[in-house]
Each structure stands twice: as structure tokens, then as C-alpha cells.
Amino acid sequence: MGRTRLIIASVAAFAAALSGAAVAAYAAPAAEVTVGSPPTPFSQNKQNEPAVAIDAHDPSVVVAGSNDEIDMESCAAGDPSTCPFTTGVGVSGVYFSFDSGHSWTQPTYTGWTARNCLGPAACTPQVGPIGTLPHYYEAGLVSDGDPAVAFGPRPGPDGTFSWTNGSRLYYANLTSNFSAVRKLETFRGAEAIAVSTTDNPRAAAANDASAWTAPVIISRQSSTTFSDKEQVYADNAASSRFFGHVYTCWASFRSNSHGQAAPVPLTVARSADGGRSWTTSQVGPATSNGISQQPDGCTIRTDSTGTVYVFGVGVRGGATLQLMYKSTDGGAHFTGPTAVAAVSEPGVLDPVQGRPVMDGIAGARVDLAGAPSVDIANGRPSGVGATNEIFMSWSDGRAGLNHEQLMLTWSRNGGTSWSTPAPIPLTAGDRPVYTAPAVSPDGTDLYVVHNSFTTPYRDNTTDPRGLVGEVRHANVVNGVPSGWSTLERTAGGDPRGSSANSLTSEFLGDYVYAAATNDTAVAVWNDAHNAGVCSSINAYRASLYTASPAPAPNVLGTCPATFGNTDILGGSYPDPTP
């Protein structure tokens, strides 16, 4: 709908800090990133799992991605008690900002769409307007979300990378086959990893699909492979000996294995030609059992010399750990894993979902709340002034249910040693679920965004629940973050108004994201303040925990029009202590 809603958040400073004195906070308005999203119907109004990247060469240019169901059919199409993912319709949303993240544009392209399916007739999707990545339908593919975005330098005619050539945007996501007919498959397996690129964000933002390349499948696939949870990063420091190379990591679920999809090796693909061709390799072993599990929820980054770091949460010797792999030859070989820190993954097992939740029964899954988010002060775009300090954050349940903590650790020597993990001070009652750090390229400022539940675990679906987004800042003095302050705290909302397409639970996705320059940070997070809580859905979800489950209700006939209306909010934050 092309609108931007401004939310003036109440903001306060907090005196507690890991080290040093507090500094004053200041107000900053959040803007809606998913500006094309309608407020109704469900599930066209549903977005989650945001990612964001700043063009280091031109920091006014920012891109974000999210899982965006804008092109899905309405629940009112066909059976009004079901809200399915429409077969063949993509969900990889993309958004552009040309004022450093203060306002956003969502382009419209052409592809396979069901936004015309508003009911009551059963849905018949067709070629038409889409608010997601282009060229997938034409390639026999479906863009399946889990967005990851990164800017790097553009290669010149001779293949040499330089910022003077301009910038290249990489967008990685999951993809499936458009056709379920085996002989018409584009690739083998359930899900693959694909990467699209553009060298012209302004044209891409102005609805020009030709500004994007066709998606390139980079994962090696078999008939049982489900590639998942990817992240992309481009070596963006000109001082690096591998400047311009781009890397993508993911978990490769390789078999049905009695429903467990094991083994699940960590996989990394690398490209030295701007994303046109890729070399894919397994990093570490594939063993996945109660004693050893491979890193999942990966994060990949590079420092100013070109060293590649890959992080994920895994198990060694029965202990859950943040694990690190490291490459000094441009991703050709990796050493590790090195154990960074012990993790107590938050949440309790929900008996209906079979997955961990934090806010209550029928709550939002939090499988990757304990996964690491990482950033490195690599001096981008030149590499000059890099400290190469590594910062890692995650949500941790070691203090017990309702006492979750936003843990932070850092390394000043390339991951050889790490500080003792310690919780970042938060507002009393905040229970962090997803977190992400962003460090300035010169290593002097650290920003952390988090989504947190503000209410304790509920054993019912009738009591209100709270979800907020917040951005924190600290100065980094002699390598140590100190003087924490709050730059943004949104009014929040009730996550019961969010929903999985199955309607059986809430849904908020798996992550939030942030990026920083020496002058500014941009953060994006999940928001439910416009999501209408539905009493009939609450009753239906509660019944699933009894011996007599009720049938799902007529969603749009019994719920507020804004049921399920989750958004991505974002903010742009000047360094408060320049």
C-alpha cells in the first residue's frame, strides 16, 4: 500500500552497564519497513525474519529482506478455516531505503501470485503483481524466504573488485521447485539455497525486475536434501586479500532419517566472481546425535585481512556450545570447531508443536533463540582503522524460565580467546528471544537489537502477552562495551495476534538483524502492535492441549480484520556519542 507508519517510541536511559558509566538516551522514531503489506487479510498481512545490510560504499543505501506473505491467498478463499501457503507463490520480500533507513520502498514485480484470491471461491493463482523477488517463477522456482542480504564491491570488466566500480547487492534465500512433477523439477530435493544480485538498487526499487539477475542455485542437492537457515556476507574491506569474495553458510539436512533429517553438516559456498559461480563444501563432520550435533543457525563474517569466520550453535560431548570455524585461505579450508561459550537454549517444549516456546502454550517457536549473531569491526569499506574485534550475542536460558538473558561475548584476537559471557542490562521483565549486534567498522560503537517478551510464560491463551523491540548502544573503550543506553523501545504488541499459517500457534520467525557504519546503525525487528488478538483462535489453540480438540474457526468471519498483521519495523540511529 506504499505507506510508512511512524511510531514515536517512549525511550529511557538505563544506568546499568557491563562496564563504565551510563550515557543519555535520545528518542528515534521507528519506521515500517514492510510498507507494501496490507493490514488485512491474513496471511497477506504477515511478515517476519528480517535481515538488513548497509552499502559500505554509499551508506545512504540500505536493503532489507523478510518473509513476506503479501502474495498469498486469503483465508477466505475456499475453506475459511484454513490459511495455507499457496502452492508456487514466493515469500522473499525485499525493501529499499535511500535515506539511511529512515523510510522504505517495497517494489512490485510480476510473477506467480495469489493476492487476487480473496474468496469465497477456492484460490486459482495466476501471473500478476508480486511484492517479492522476481524471476523465480520464470526459472521454475519458488522464493521460500529465510532472507539474507549483503553488499560488496562490483567486479570490473577484468574481474577485479573495486568500490570505484560500484556496489553489488546479494540476496540469498531458500527456494523450492515450482512444479511438484519430478520430471519438471529444476533441482533435486525439498529446499535449495539460491542467490540473486543487483548492481542497481534504485532501478530495482522502482519496479524494474531487469535490474535483478536470475537466481543461481548454490547448494548441492540430492533427492532428500533440505538446505536451510542460510546467511550471506561479502568481503567488503578493500584491505582484504580476498576483497569482493562472497560467502554463504547454511545447514544441509540430508535425509529423512526417521523425521530427524540427520546428518546435518554445516555447509559454506564461496564465489570469487561476484556471485556468478560458486564452490560449495562441507565444513566439519556430518555426525548428528545426542553427543555431537553440527552448528545450526549459522552466521558468517570476514575481517579486514580476509579471514572468514563461521559461527553456529551445536553440541560437543553432550554440551550445547557456540562453535566457530575459521578460514585463512578464502573459504577453501576451515579449521575448527572452536568452542566459544556454553549455551543454555531458552524455552520449554510445547507438547502440541513439539518445539520450544517461551511466551506460553501455543506460543511462537524459539528454536534458534540460542543461536549466535555476530559482527566484526573490519574497517569497511577500506579496512583502515579496523580493530577486527568480534562481538557475539544470543538469548540464554541459564537463569531459568522467565529469567532469560541477552548474553554478550567478544574476542580481540581473532577468536583465540573470548571474554566471559555476561548479560547486557535490559528493562526489568524483558525476556530476550532474538538478538543481533552491529559494531561500527572502527570498533568504537556497539549496537544490539532484540525482540523480547515482556510477560511471563502463560499456561493459557487468555491472559495478555507482550512483545517489544529495542535497540541498545554502548561505547567500546579499550575493547570493552560500556555505558549502555536505549536508542529505541517500541510500544510493542501482543504476540497472540500473530499466527502460523496452520493457526495452531503464534509465529515470529527466527531472527532480527542490525548493521552499522562509523556514523549510523540500522536495525530491524519483528512487531505485533498492529496484530489483532482473536478470541476464537485463542480458544481453538487452547483446545489442542485437551483431550477434545475443537475444529479451527472461520478465521476472517470470527477474528478482527487485523488478526495476524505482523510487521517489520526498523530504525536509523546516529552515533549518540560521536
Coordinates of C-alpha atoms in Angstrom, one line a residue:
M1 CA 0.0 0.0 0.0
G2 CA 3.1 2.2 -0.1
R3 CA 2.6 3.6 3.3
T4 CA 5.1 4.3 6.1
R5 CA 3.8 4.4 9.7
L6 CA 5.9 6.3 12.2
I7 CA 5.8 5.1 15.8
I8 CA 7.0 7.5 18.3
A9 CA 8.5 5.3 21.0
S10 CA 9.0 6.2 24.6
V11 CA 12.7 5.9 25.3
A12 CA 14.6 5.9 28.6
A13 CA 18.2 5.5 29.6
F14 CA 19.3 2.8 31.9
A15 CA 22.3 3.2 34.3
A16 CA 23.4 -0.4 34.3
A17 CA 26.3 -1.4 32.0
L18 CA 28.7 -4.1 31.6
S19 CA 31.4 -1.6 32.2
G20 CA 31.6 2.2 32.6
A21 CA 29.0 4.9 33.2
A22 CA 25.7 5.3 31.5
V23 CA 25.1 7.8 28.8
A24 CA 22.0 9.7 28.0
A25 CA 19.5 8.2 25.6
Y26 CA 17.5 10.0 22.9
A27 CA 14.3 9.4 21.0
A28 CA 14.2 8.0 17.5
P29 CA 11.1 7.1 15.6
A30 CA 10.7 3.6 14.1
A31 CA 9.5 3.3 10.6
E32 CA 7.6 0.4 9.0
V33 CA 9.9 -1.5 6.6
T34 CA 7.3 -3.7 5.1
V35 CA 5.4 -0.7 3.6
G36 CA 3.7 -2.8 0.9
S37 CA 2.0 -5.0 3.4
P38 CA -1.8 -4.7 3.8
P39 CA -3.4 -4.6 7.3
T40 CA -5.7 -7.4 6.2
P41 CA -6.5 -10.2 5.3
F42 CA -4.4 -12.9 6.9
S43 CA -2.0 -14.2 5.7
Q44 CA -1.2 -11.4 3.3
N45 CA -0.6 -9.2 6.3
K46 CA 2.1 -11.4 7.8
Q47 CA 5.9 -10.7 7.7
N48 CA 8.8 -11.9 9.9
E49 CA 12.5 -12.8 9.9
P50 CA 14.0 -9.5 8.9
A51 CA 17.6 -9.0 7.5
V52 CA 19.3 -5.8 6.7
A53 CA 22.5 -4.5 5.0
I54 CA 24.1 -1.1 4.5
D55 CA 26.1 -0.4 1.4
A56 CA 29.5 0.4 2.9
H57 CA 30.4 2.4 -0.3
D58 CA 27.3 4.5 -0.1
P59 CA 25.7 4.3 3.4
S60 CA 22.6 6.1 2.3
V61 CA 21.6 2.9 0.5
V62 CA 20.1 0.2 2.8
V63 CA 18.3 -3.0 1.8
A64 CA 16.1 -5.3 4.0
G65 CA 14.5 -8.6 3.4
S66 CA 11.8 -10.6 5.2
N67 CA 9.5 -13.5 4.9
D68 CA 6.5 -11.7 3.3
E69 CA 3.2 -13.3 2.6
I70 CA 1.8 -10.4 0.7
D71 CA 1.1 -12.6 -2.4
M72 CA -0.6 -15.5 -0.6
E73 CA -4.3 -16.3 -0.7
S74 CA -6.7 -15.0 1.9
C75 CA -8.1 -17.4 4.5
A76 CA -11.5 -16.6 3.0
A77 CA -10.6 -18.4 -0.3
G78 CA -12.0 -21.9 -0.2
D79 CA -12.2 -23.4 3.3
P80 CA -12.4 -20.3 5.6
S81 CA -10.9 -22.3 8.5
T82 CA -7.6 -22.8 6.6
C83 CA -4.9 -20.3 5.7
P84 CA -2.4 -22.3 3.5
F85 CA 0.7 -21.3 1.8
T86 CA -0.4 -21.1 -1.8
T87 CA 1.5 -23.5 -3.9
G88 CA 4.1 -21.8 -6.1
V89 CA 3.8 -18.4 -4.5
G90 CA 7.0 -16.9 -3.2
V91 CA 7.6 -15.2 0.2
S92 CA 11.1 -13.5 -0.1
G93 CA 10.2 -9.8 0.4
V94 CA 12.7 -7.0 -0.4
Y95 CA 12.7 -3.4 0.6
F96 CA 15.0 -0.4 -0.2
S97 CA 15.9 2.8 1.6
F98 CA 17.9 5.7 0.1
D99 CA 18.0 7.8 3.2
S100 CA 20.0 5.5 5.6
G101 CA 17.0 3.6 6.8
H102 CA 14.6 6.4 7.7
S103 CA 12.0 5.5 5.1
W104 CA 11.4 2.5 2.9
T105 CA 10.1 1.4 -0.6
Q106 CA 8.8 -2.0 -1.5
P107 CA 8.9 -2.7 -5.2
T108 CA 6.2 -4.6 -7.2
Y109 CA 7.3 -7.0 -9.9
T110 CA 5.4 -9.7 -11.9
G111 CA 5.3 -13.4 -11.1
W112 CA 3.1 -16.2 -9.7
T113 CA 0.6 -14.6 -7.3
A114 CA -2.5 -15.3 -5.3
R115 CA -3.2 -11.9 -4.0
N116 CA -6.3 -12.0 -6.2
C117 CA -7.6 -14.9 -4.1
L118 CA -9.9 -13.1 -1.6
G119 CA -12.7 -15.7 -1.5
P120 CA -15.1 -17.2 -1.1
A121 CA -14.1 -19.2 -4.2
A122 CA -11.1 -21.6 -3.9
C123 CA -7.9 -20.0 -5.0
T124 CA -6.7 -20.1 -8.6
P125 CA -3.3 -18.3 -8.6
Q126 CA -2.1 -16.6 -11.7
V127 CA 0.7 -14.5 -13.2
G128 CA 0.3 -11.0 -11.8
P129 CA 1.8 -8.5 -9.3
I130 CA 4.2 -9.7 -6.6
G131 CA 5.9 -8.0 -3.8
T132 CA 8.8 -10.5 -3.6
L133 CA 11.9 -11.3 -5.6
P134 CA 11.5 -11.6 -9.3
H135 CA 12.5 -14.2 -11.9
Y136 CA 11.7 -17.2 -9.7
Y137 CA 8.5 -18.4 -11.4
E138 CA 10.2 -18.0 -14.8
A139 CA 13.1 -20.2 -13.6
G140 CA 10.8 -22.9 -12.4
L141 CA 11.4 -22.0 -8.7
V142 CA 9.7 -20.5 -5.7
S143 CA 11.3 -18.0 -3.4
D144 CA 10.8 -19.5 0.1
G145 CA 12.2 -16.9 2.4
D146 CA 14.8 -17.1 5.2
P147 CA 16.2 -13.8 3.7
A148 CA 19.9 -12.9 3.9
V149 CA 21.3 -9.7 2.3
A150 CA 24.8 -8.3 1.9
F151 CA 26.6 -5.5 -0.2
G152 CA 30.0 -6.0 -1.7
P153 CA 32.1 -4.3 -4.4
R154 CA 31.2 -4.8 -8.0
P155 CA 33.8 -6.6 -10.2
G156 CA 35.1 -4.7 -13.2
P157 CA 35.4 -5.9 -16.8
D158 CA 38.6 -7.7 -15.9
G159 CA 37.1 -9.3 -12.9
T160 CA 38.9 -7.1 -10.4
F161 CA 36.9 -5.8 -7.5
S162 CA 36.9 -2.1 -6.6
W163 CA 34.4 0.2 -4.9
T164 CA 35.0 2.6 -7.8
N165 CA 33.1 0.0 -10.0
G166 CA 30.1 0.5 -7.7
S167 CA 28.4 -1.9 -5.3
R168 CA 26.7 -5.3 -5.8
L169 CA 23.8 -6.5 -3.6
Y170 CA 23.5 -10.2 -2.8
Y171 CA 20.1 -11.7 -1.7
A172 CA 20.2 -15.3 -0.5
N173 CA 17.1 -17.3 0.3
L174 CA 15.6 -20.7 0.4
T175 CA 14.0 -22.0 -2.8
S176 CA 11.8 -24.9 -3.8
N177 CA 10.6 -26.3 -7.1
F178 CA 7.6 -24.6 -8.7
S179 CA 6.4 -27.9 -10.1
A180 CA 5.8 -31.0 -7.9
V181 CA 6.2 -33.2 -11.0
R182 CA 9.6 -34.9 -10.8
K183 CA 10.5 -34.6 -14.5
L184 CA 9.8 -30.8 -14.3
E185 CA 12.0 -30.2 -11.2
T186 CA 14.6 -27.6 -11.5
F187 CA 16.7 -29.2 -8.8
R188 CA 16.6 -32.3 -6.6
G189 CA 15.4 -32.2 -3.0
A190 CA 12.9 -30.2 -1.0
E191 CA 14.8 -26.9 -0.5
A192 CA 17.9 -25.4 -2.0
I193 CA 19.8 -22.1 -1.5
A194 CA 19.6 -19.5 -4.2
V195 CA 21.3 -16.1 -4.6
S196 CA 20.1 -13.2 -6.7
T197 CA 22.1 -10.0 -7.3
T198 CA 21.5 -6.4 -8.4
D199 CA 24.0 -3.6 -9.2
N200 CA 21.2 -1.0 -9.5
P201 CA 19.2 -0.8 -6.3
R202 CA 17.4 2.3 -7.4
A203 CA 16.1 0.6 -10.5
A204 CA 15.2 -2.5 -8.5
A205 CA 13.3 -0.3 -6.1
A206 CA 11.5 1.4 -9.0
N207 CA 9.8 -1.9 -10.0
D208 CA 12.4 -2.8 -12.7
A209 CA 12.8 -6.6 -12.5
S210 CA 15.5 -6.5 -15.1
A211 CA 17.8 -4.9 -12.5
W212 CA 18.0 -8.3 -10.8
T213 CA 19.8 -11.4 -12.1
A214 CA 18.0 -14.7 -12.3
P215 CA 18.5 -16.7 -9.1
V216 CA 21.6 -19.0 -9.0
I217 CA 21.2 -22.3 -7.0
I218 CA 24.4 -22.6 -5.0
S219 CA 23.7 -25.7 -2.8
R220 CA 24.5 -29.3 -3.8
Q221 CA 21.3 -31.2 -3.7
S222 CA 20.1 -34.8 -3.6
S223 CA 16.6 -36.1 -3.6
T224 CA 16.4 -35.9 0.2
T225 CA 18.3 -32.6 0.8
F226 CA 16.6 -29.8 2.7
S227 CA 19.0 -26.8 2.8
D228 CA 18.0 -24.3 5.5
K229 CA 18.9 -21.4 7.7
E230 CA 21.4 -19.6 5.4
Q231 CA 23.3 -16.4 5.8
V232 CA 25.4 -14.4 3.2
Y233 CA 28.3 -12.0 3.6
A234 CA 30.6 -10.2 1.2
D235 CA 34.2 -9.4 2.0
N236 CA 33.7 -5.6 2.0
A237 CA 37.1 -4.3 3.3
A238 CA 39.5 -3.3 0.5
S239 CA 42.5 -4.2 2.7
S240 CA 41.5 -7.9 2.4
R241 CA 43.4 -10.2 0.2
F242 CA 40.0 -11.7 -0.8
F243 CA 38.3 -8.4 -1.2
G244 CA 35.0 -8.9 -3.1
H245 CA 34.6 -12.6 -2.5
V246 CA 31.2 -13.6 -1.1
Y247 CA 30.3 -16.4 1.2
T248 CA 27.1 -18.2 2.2
C249 CA 26.6 -20.6 5.0
W250 CA 23.7 -23.0 5.8
A251 CA 22.7 -26.3 7.4
S252 CA 22.3 -29.1 5.0
F253 CA 19.6 -31.5 6.2
R254 CA 20.5 -34.6 4.2
S255 CA 18.0 -37.3 4.8
N256 CA 14.5 -38.1 6.2
S257 CA 16.2 -40.2 9.0
H258 CA 13.0 -41.1 10.8
G259 CA 11.9 -37.4 10.8
Q260 CA 15.1 -36.0 12.2
A261 CA 16.8 -35.1 8.8
A262 CA 20.2 -36.2 10.1
P263 CA 23.0 -35.9 9.3
V264 CA 23.1 -32.1 9.2
P265 CA 26.6 -30.8 8.2
L266 CA 27.4 -27.1 8.2
T267 CA 27.9 -26.0 4.5
V268 CA 29.7 -23.0 3.0
A269 CA 29.6 -21.8 -0.6
R270 CA 32.1 -19.2 -1.9
S271 CA 32.2 -17.1 -5.0
A272 CA 35.2 -15.1 -6.4
D273 CA 33.4 -13.7 -9.5
G274 CA 30.6 -11.7 -8.0
G275 CA 28.1 -14.5 -7.4
R276 CA 28.1 -15.9 -11.0
S277 CA 29.7 -19.2 -10.0
W278 CA 30.0 -20.9 -6.6
T279 CA 32.1 -23.6 -5.0
T280 CA 30.3 -25.5 -2.2
S281 CA 32.0 -27.5 0.5
Q282 CA 31.1 -29.2 3.8
V283 CA 32.7 -27.6 6.9
G284 CA 33.4 -30.1 9.6
P285 CA 31.8 -33.5 10.2
A286 CA 28.2 -34.5 9.5
T287 CA 27.5 -36.5 12.6
S288 CA 24.3 -35.5 14.3
N289 CA 23.3 -37.3 17.5
G290 CA 22.9 -36.7 21.3
I291 CA 26.7 -36.5 21.7
S292 CA 27.6 -34.3 18.7
Q293 CA 25.4 -32.0 16.6
Q294 CA 26.7 -29.7 14.0
P295 CA 26.4 -25.9 14.1
D296 CA 23.0 -24.6 13.1
G297 CA 21.6 -21.0 12.8
C298 CA 24.9 -20.0 11.2
T299 CA 26.5 -16.5 11.0
I300 CA 29.3 -15.8 8.5
R301 CA 31.6 -12.7 8.6
T302 CA 35.1 -11.6 7.3
D303 CA 37.7 -9.4 8.9
S304 CA 40.0 -6.7 7.3
T305 CA 42.6 -9.3 6.3
G306 CA 40.1 -11.7 4.6
T307 CA 39.8 -14.3 7.3
V308 CA 36.4 -15.9 7.2
Y309 CA 34.6 -16.8 10.4
V310 CA 31.5 -19.1 10.6
F311 CA 29.6 -19.5 13.8
G312 CA 26.6 -21.7 14.9
V313 CA 25.1 -23.3 17.9
G314 CA 25.9 -27.0 18.2
V315 CA 26.7 -29.9 20.6
R316 CA 30.0 -31.4 21.5
G317 CA 30.3 -34.1 24.2
G318 CA 26.6 -33.6 25.0
A319 CA 27.1 -29.9 25.9
T320 CA 25.5 -27.1 23.9
L321 CA 28.0 -24.6 22.7
Q322 CA 28.6 -21.6 20.4
L323 CA 31.0 -23.0 17.9
M324 CA 33.4 -21.3 15.5
Y325 CA 35.1 -22.4 12.2
K326 CA 37.8 -20.2 10.7
S327 CA 39.4 -20.0 7.2
T328 CA 42.5 -18.0 6.2
D329 CA 42.5 -19.1 2.5
G330 CA 39.3 -17.5 1.2
G331 CA 37.0 -20.3 2.4
A332 CA 38.8 -23.1 0.7
H333 CA 39.7 -24.8 4.0
F334 CA 38.3 -24.3 7.5
T335 CA 39.8 -25.2 10.9
G336 CA 37.7 -25.9 14.0
P337 CA 35.3 -26.1 15.5
T338 CA 36.5 -24.0 18.4
A339 CA 34.1 -23.7 21.4
V340 CA 33.3 -20.1 22.1
A341 CA 30.9 -20.3 25.0
A342 CA 28.4 -22.6 26.7
V343 CA 24.7 -22.0 25.8
S344 CA 21.6 -22.8 27.7
E345 CA 18.9 -22.7 25.0
P346 CA 15.8 -20.9 26.2
G347 CA 12.3 -22.1 26.2
V348 CA 10.3 -25.2 27.2
L349 CA 9.0 -27.9 24.9
D350 CA 5.5 -27.3 23.7
P351 CA 3.6 -30.6 23.6
V352 CA 1.5 -29.7 20.6
Q353 CA 4.2 -28.2 18.4
G354 CA 7.0 -30.4 19.6
R355 CA 9.2 -27.3 19.6
P356 CA 10.4 -24.9 22.3
V357 CA 8.4 -21.8 23.2
M358 CA 9.0 -19.0 25.7
D359 CA 5.8 -16.9 26.0
G360 CA 3.3 -19.7 26.7
I361 CA 1.3 -22.6 25.3
A362 CA 0.7 -22.2 21.6
G363 CA 3.4 -19.6 21.6
A364 CA 5.9 -18.7 19.0
R365 CA 8.6 -21.3 18.4
V366 CA 12.1 -20.2 19.6
D367 CA 14.3 -23.0 18.1
L368 CA 17.1 -20.5 17.2
A369 CA 16.9 -18.1 20.1
G370 CA 20.2 -19.5 21.4
A371 CA 21.9 -19.3 18.0
P372 CA 24.8 -16.8 17.7
S373 CA 24.5 -13.4 16.0
V374 CA 28.0 -11.9 15.2
D375 CA 29.6 -8.8 13.8
I376 CA 33.2 -7.8 13.2
A377 CA 34.9 -4.3 13.3
N378 CA 36.6 -4.9 9.9
G379 CA 37.1 -1.3 8.9
R380 CA 34.8 -1.5 5.9
P381 CA 34.9 -0.1 3.2
S382 CA 38.7 0.5 3.2
G383 CA 39.8 -1.7 6.1
V384 CA 41.7 1.2 7.5
G385 CA 41.2 1.6 11.3
A386 CA 39.9 -2.0 11.7
T387 CA 40.2 -3.4 15.2
N388 CA 38.8 -6.8 13.9
E389 CA 37.1 -7.3 17.3
I390 CA 34.4 -9.9 17.1
F391 CA 31.1 -9.5 19.1
M392 CA 28.6 -12.3 19.6
S393 CA 25.1 -12.1 21.2
W394 CA 22.4 -14.7 21.9
S395 CA 19.4 -15.4 24.1
D396 CA 20.2 -17.7 27.0
G397 CA 18.1 -19.6 29.5
R398 CA 20.7 -20.5 32.1
A399 CA 18.9 -18.4 34.8
G400 CA 15.7 -20.4 34.2
L401 CA 12.3 -19.8 32.6
N402 CA 11.1 -16.2 32.8
H403 CA 14.7 -15.1 33.6
E404 CA 16.2 -15.3 30.1
Q405 CA 19.3 -13.1 29.4
L406 CA 20.8 -11.4 26.4
M407 CA 24.3 -12.7 26.5
L408 CA 27.3 -11.0 25.0
T409 CA 30.9 -12.1 24.5
W410 CA 33.7 -10.7 22.4
S411 CA 37.2 -11.6 21.1
R412 CA 40.1 -9.2 20.4
N413 CA 42.5 -11.8 18.9
G414 CA 40.6 -13.5 16.1
G415 CA 38.7 -15.9 18.2
T416 CA 41.7 -17.4 20.0
S417 CA 40.1 -16.3 23.3
W418 CA 36.8 -14.7 24.4
S419 CA 35.6 -12.6 27.2
T420 CA 33.5 -14.3 29.9
P421 CA 29.9 -14.1 28.6
A422 CA 27.8 -11.6 30.5
P423 CA 24.2 -10.4 30.2
I424 CA 23.5 -7.0 28.6
P425 CA 21.3 -5.0 31.1
L426 CA 17.7 -4.8 30.0
T427 CA 14.5 -3.4 31.3
A428 CA 13.2 -5.4 34.2
G429 CA 10.8 -8.2 32.9
D430 CA 12.3 -8.3 29.4
R431 CA 12.9 -11.8 28.2
P432 CA 15.0 -11.7 25.1
V433 CA 14.1 -14.1 22.3
Y434 CA 16.1 -12.9 19.3
T435 CA 19.1 -10.6 19.3
A436 CA 21.7 -9.2 16.9
P437 CA 24.8 -7.0 17.4
A438 CA 26.2 -4.4 14.9
V439 CA 29.7 -2.9 15.6
S440 CA 31.0 0.2 13.8
P441 CA 33.8 -0.6 11.3
D442 CA 36.3 1.3 13.6
G443 CA 35.2 -0.8 16.6
T444 CA 34.2 2.2 18.8
D445 CA 30.4 1.7 18.9
L446 CA 28.3 -1.4 19.5
Y447 CA 24.6 -1.6 18.8
V448 CA 22.3 -4.5 19.8
V449 CA 18.7 -5.0 18.7
H450 CA 16.4 -7.5 20.4
N451 CA 12.9 -8.7 20.4
S452 CA 11.8 -9.6 24.0
F453 CA 8.7 -11.0 25.6
T454 CA 7.6 -8.7 28.5
T455 CA 5.2 -11.2 30.2
P456 CA 6.0 -14.5 32.0
Y457 CA 5.3 -17.9 30.5
R458 CA 1.5 -18.4 30.2
D459 CA -0.2 -21.8 30.7
N460 CA -3.3 -20.4 29.0
T461 CA -4.2 -18.4 25.9
T462 CA -6.5 -15.9 27.6
D463 CA -4.0 -13.8 29.6
P464 CA -2.3 -11.0 27.6
R465 CA 1.2 -11.4 26.4
G466 CA 3.8 -8.7 25.5
L467 CA 6.4 -8.4 22.8
V468 CA 8.7 -5.3 22.3
G469 CA 11.6 -4.4 20.1
E470 CA 14.5 -2.4 21.5
V471 CA 17.9 -1.0 20.3
R472 CA 20.7 -0.6 22.7
H473 CA 24.1 1.2 22.3
A474 CA 27.4 1.1 24.1
N475 CA 30.8 2.8 23.6
V476 CA 33.6 0.3 23.1
V477 CA 36.5 1.5 25.2
N478 CA 39.7 -0.5 25.1
G479 CA 37.7 -3.3 23.5
V480 CA 35.1 -3.4 26.3
P481 CA 31.5 -2.2 25.8
S482 CA 30.4 0.3 28.4
G483 CA 27.7 2.9 29.2
W484 CA 24.7 1.1 27.8
S485 CA 21.7 3.3 26.7
T486 CA 18.5 2.7 24.9
L487 CA 18.1 4.3 21.5
E488 CA 14.6 2.9 20.7
R489 CA 12.0 0.9 22.5
T490 CA 8.7 0.3 20.6
A491 CA 5.3 0.2 22.2
G492 CA 5.1 -3.4 21.3
G493 CA 2.1 -5.7 21.0
D494 CA 0.5 -9.0 21.9
P495 CA 2.1 -11.9 20.1
R496 CA -1.1 -13.9 20.4
G497 CA -2.2 -11.8 17.4
S498 CA 0.5 -13.4 15.3
S499 CA -0.1 -16.8 13.7
A500 CA 1.4 -19.7 11.9
N501 CA -0.5 -20.5 8.7
S502 CA -1.7 -23.7 10.4
L503 CA -3.4 -21.4 13.0
T504 CA -2.2 -23.7 15.8
S505 CA 0.3 -21.3 17.3
E506 CA 1.9 -17.9 17.1
F507 CA 4.7 -17.2 14.7
L508 CA 7.6 -14.7 14.8
G509 CA 10.2 -16.4 12.8
D510 CA 13.8 -17.0 13.8
Y511 CA 15.8 -13.8 13.9
V512 CA 16.3 -10.0 14.0
Y513 CA 19.2 -8.0 12.4
A514 CA 21.4 -4.9 12.6
A515 CA 24.2 -3.2 10.6
A516 CA 26.4 -0.2 11.3
T517 CA 28.8 2.3 9.8
N518 CA 31.1 4.6 11.8
D519 CA 28.3 7.2 12.0
T520 CA 25.0 5.3 12.0
A521 CA 23.3 2.0 12.7
V522 CA 20.2 0.4 11.2
A523 CA 18.2 -2.2 13.0
V524 CA 15.1 -4.3 12.0
W525 CA 12.9 -6.4 14.2
N526 CA 9.5 -8.2 14.4
D527 CA 6.5 -6.2 15.6
A528 CA 3.0 -7.2 16.6
H529 CA 1.4 -3.9 17.7
N530 CA -1.0 -3.9 14.7
A531 CA -1.9 -7.6 15.2
G532 CA -5.5 -8.2 16.4
V533 CA -5.9 -10.8 19.0
C534 CA -8.7 -13.3 18.1
S535 CA -10.7 -15.0 20.9
S536 CA -11.9 -17.8 18.7
I537 CA -8.3 -18.6 17.7
N538 CA -7.2 -18.4 21.3
A539 CA -10.0 -20.9 22.2
Y540 CA -9.1 -23.2 19.3
R541 CA -5.4 -23.2 20.3
A542 CA -6.2 -23.9 23.9
S543 CA -8.4 -26.9 22.9
L544 CA -5.4 -28.5 21.2
Y545 CA -4.0 -29.1 24.7
T546 CA -7.1 -31.1 25.8
A547 CA -8.5 -34.5 25.0
S548 CA -11.1 -32.9 22.8
P549 CA -9.5 -30.6 20.3
A550 CA -12.0 -28.2 18.6
P551 CA -12.1 -27.6 14.8
A552 CA -10.4 -24.5 13.5
P553 CA -12.8 -21.5 13.3
N554 CA -13.8 -19.4 10.3
V555 CA -10.8 -17.1 10.6
L556 CA -12.0 -13.9 8.9
G557 CA -15.6 -14.5 9.9
T558 CA -14.7 -14.6 13.7
C559 CA -11.5 -12.6 14.1
P560 CA -10.6 -9.0 14.0
A561 CA -9.6 -7.9 10.4
T562 CA -6.1 -7.3 11.6
F563 CA -5.6 -10.8 13.0
G564 CA -2.1 -12.0 12.0
N565 CA -0.9 -8.5 11.0
T566 CA 2.7 -8.7 12.0
D567 CA 5.2 -6.1 10.5
I568 CA 8.9 -5.4 10.3
L569 CA 9.9 -2.2 11.9
G570 CA 13.3 -0.5 11.5
G571 CA 15.2 2.4 12.8
S572 CA 18.2 4.5 11.8
Y573 CA 20.4 5.7 14.7
P574 CA 23.2 8.2 14.6
D575 CA 26.1 7.5 16.9
P576 CA 24.9 9.1 20.2
T577 CA 28.4 9.7 21.4
P578 CA 30.5 10.8 18.3

